[in-house]
């Protein structure tokens, strides 16, 4: 897999949020023209993207802001965690409490509470920019 793309309504806020999570901005670009129109099956595509990279360099998240045509909202703005389709990205973190505190400064809100899975993980779900659900996992022991 090369990357996962997420459409956002505020690219700057999304970049700040995922930077606070520990991702690095790899690059930004404007995407428009015939190739984008054909690939997406849309007319008049004008978008801006920011490619975010995980610190280990193995994972990428493409944040996309559509200027034209405007982003569609077929689903509820803040769908619940059990909605069909791709709706969340999970990240492994070293310090769950510190990560939550950093992301809250960028508007993140816990969906439930921090939960413990056996003696192996502390887990939570946060809602981030544009309603994105971000799951966090802190390994605290061995998986049984």
C-alpha positions as MATLAB code, in Angstrom:
seq = 'XXXXXXXXXXXXXXXXXXXXXXXXXXXXXXXXXXXXXXXXXXXXXXXXXXXXXXXXXXXXXXXXXXXXXXXXXXXXXXXXXXXXXXXXXXXXXXXXXXXXXXXXXXXXXXXXXXXXXXXXXXXXXXXXXXXXXXXXXXXXXXXX';
ca = [
       0.000    0.000    0.000;
       1.302    3.452   -0.878;
      -1.078    5.710    1.058;
      -4.574    6.327    2.395;
      -6.334    9.480    1.178;
      -8.658   11.524    3.358;
     -10.737   14.428    2.051;
     -10.747   17.365    4.482;
     -12.406   20.768    4.550;
      -9.478   22.605    6.191;
      -6.115   21.396    4.877;
      -4.033   23.605    7.171;
      -5.852   22.369   10.287;
      -5.533   18.733    9.167;
      -1.777   19.117    8.550;
      -1.362   20.701   12.007;
      -3.379   17.885   13.621;
      -1.398   15.059   12.009;
       1.895   16.900   12.648;
       0.936   17.018   16.350;
       0.330   13.269   16.104;
       3.957   12.867   15.008;
       3.606   12.620   11.238;
       5.903   14.617    8.970;
       4.847   16.749    6.008;
       6.482   15.112    2.994;
       5.166   17.574    0.421;
       2.288   19.618   -0.905;
       0.890   19.972   -4.417;
      -1.931   21.397   -6.458;
      -3.810   18.782   -8.470;
      -5.916   19.823  -11.450;
      -6.402   19.274  -15.143;
      -7.397   16.521  -17.538;
      -5.485   13.696  -15.826;
      -7.143   14.408  -12.461;
     -10.559   14.732  -14.136;
     -10.172   11.377  -15.907;
      -8.756    9.545  -12.898;
     -11.498   10.759  -10.536;
     -14.336   10.766  -13.057;
     -15.115   14.409  -12.289;
     -14.994   17.622  -14.333;
     -12.983   20.699  -13.405;
     -10.995   19.178  -10.540;
      -8.947   21.686   -8.556;
      -7.512   20.393   -5.311;
      -4.632   20.817   -2.922;
      -2.950   17.869   -1.245;
      -0.534   17.419    1.618;
       1.313   14.109    1.876;
       2.020   13.155    5.479;
       4.561   10.430    6.367;
       4.828    8.360    9.538;
       8.117    8.812   11.426;
       9.327    5.358   10.356;
       8.710    6.283    6.699;
       6.533    3.238    6.005;
       3.060    4.809    6.069;
       1.587    7.797    4.272;
      -1.622    9.759    4.596;
      -2.721   11.994    1.710;
      -4.850   14.894    2.927;
      -6.931   16.374    0.093;
      -8.877   19.650    0.015;
     -11.179   19.951   -3.018;
     -11.671   23.511   -4.270;
     -13.725   22.318   -7.263;
     -15.964   20.509   -7.385;
     -16.830   21.021   -3.722;
     -16.429   17.984   -1.476;
     -19.525   15.810   -1.319;
     -21.153   14.929    1.996;
     -23.159   11.776    1.297;
     -22.878   10.542    4.890;
     -23.574   12.336    8.169;
     -20.764   14.798    8.973;
     -19.749   12.904   12.113;
     -20.638    9.250   11.417;
     -20.579    6.851   14.371;
     -17.689    4.355   14.604;
     -19.827    1.478   13.304;
     -20.697    3.151    9.958;
     -19.983    1.015    6.878;
     -16.901    1.970    4.861;
     -13.438    3.317    5.580;
     -13.727    5.746    8.447;
     -10.743    5.610   10.759;
      -6.975    5.349   10.804;
      -5.131    3.783   13.757;
      -1.693    4.889   14.927;
       0.670    3.236   17.395;
       1.916    5.762   19.962;
       4.480    5.627   22.755;
       2.552    7.764   25.271;
      -1.233    7.753   24.866;
      -1.957   10.444   27.452;
       0.594   12.869   25.983;
      -0.692   12.229   22.450;
      -4.301   12.863   23.494;
      -3.266   16.118   25.189;
      -1.389   17.309   22.072;
      -4.277   16.437   19.760;
      -6.862   18.111   22.012;
      -5.022   21.391   21.385;
      -5.968   20.830   17.715;
      -9.648   20.217   18.449;
      -9.629   16.430   18.927;
     -12.331   14.954   21.143;
     -12.488   11.467   22.653;
     -15.394    9.437   21.261;
     -15.576    7.249   24.346;
     -12.855    6.782   26.893;
      -9.395    5.275   27.086;
      -9.832    1.508   27.353;
      -7.430   -1.258   28.278;
      -7.238   -4.423   26.185;
      -5.992   -7.164   28.505;
      -2.482   -6.296   29.689;
      -1.354   -5.508   26.150;
      -2.768   -2.146   24.991;
      -4.369    1.116   26.008;
      -6.713    2.230   23.210;
      -8.973    5.136   22.294;
     -10.816    6.773   19.413;
     -10.676   10.510   18.778;
     -12.580   12.666   16.334;
     -10.204   14.964   14.471;
     -10.479   17.523   11.674;
     -13.294   17.098    9.137;
     -14.835   14.433   11.392;
     -11.983   11.949   10.841;
     -11.860    9.203   13.454;
      -8.313    8.497   14.608;
      -7.658    5.477   16.811;
      -4.585    5.374   19.049;
      -2.901    2.314   20.538;
      -0.214    2.323   23.216;
       1.398   -1.073   23.745;
       1.832   -1.724   27.467;
       2.610   -5.449   27.466;
       2.560   -8.659   25.470;
      -0.457   -9.803   23.484;
      -1.745  -13.144   24.766;
];
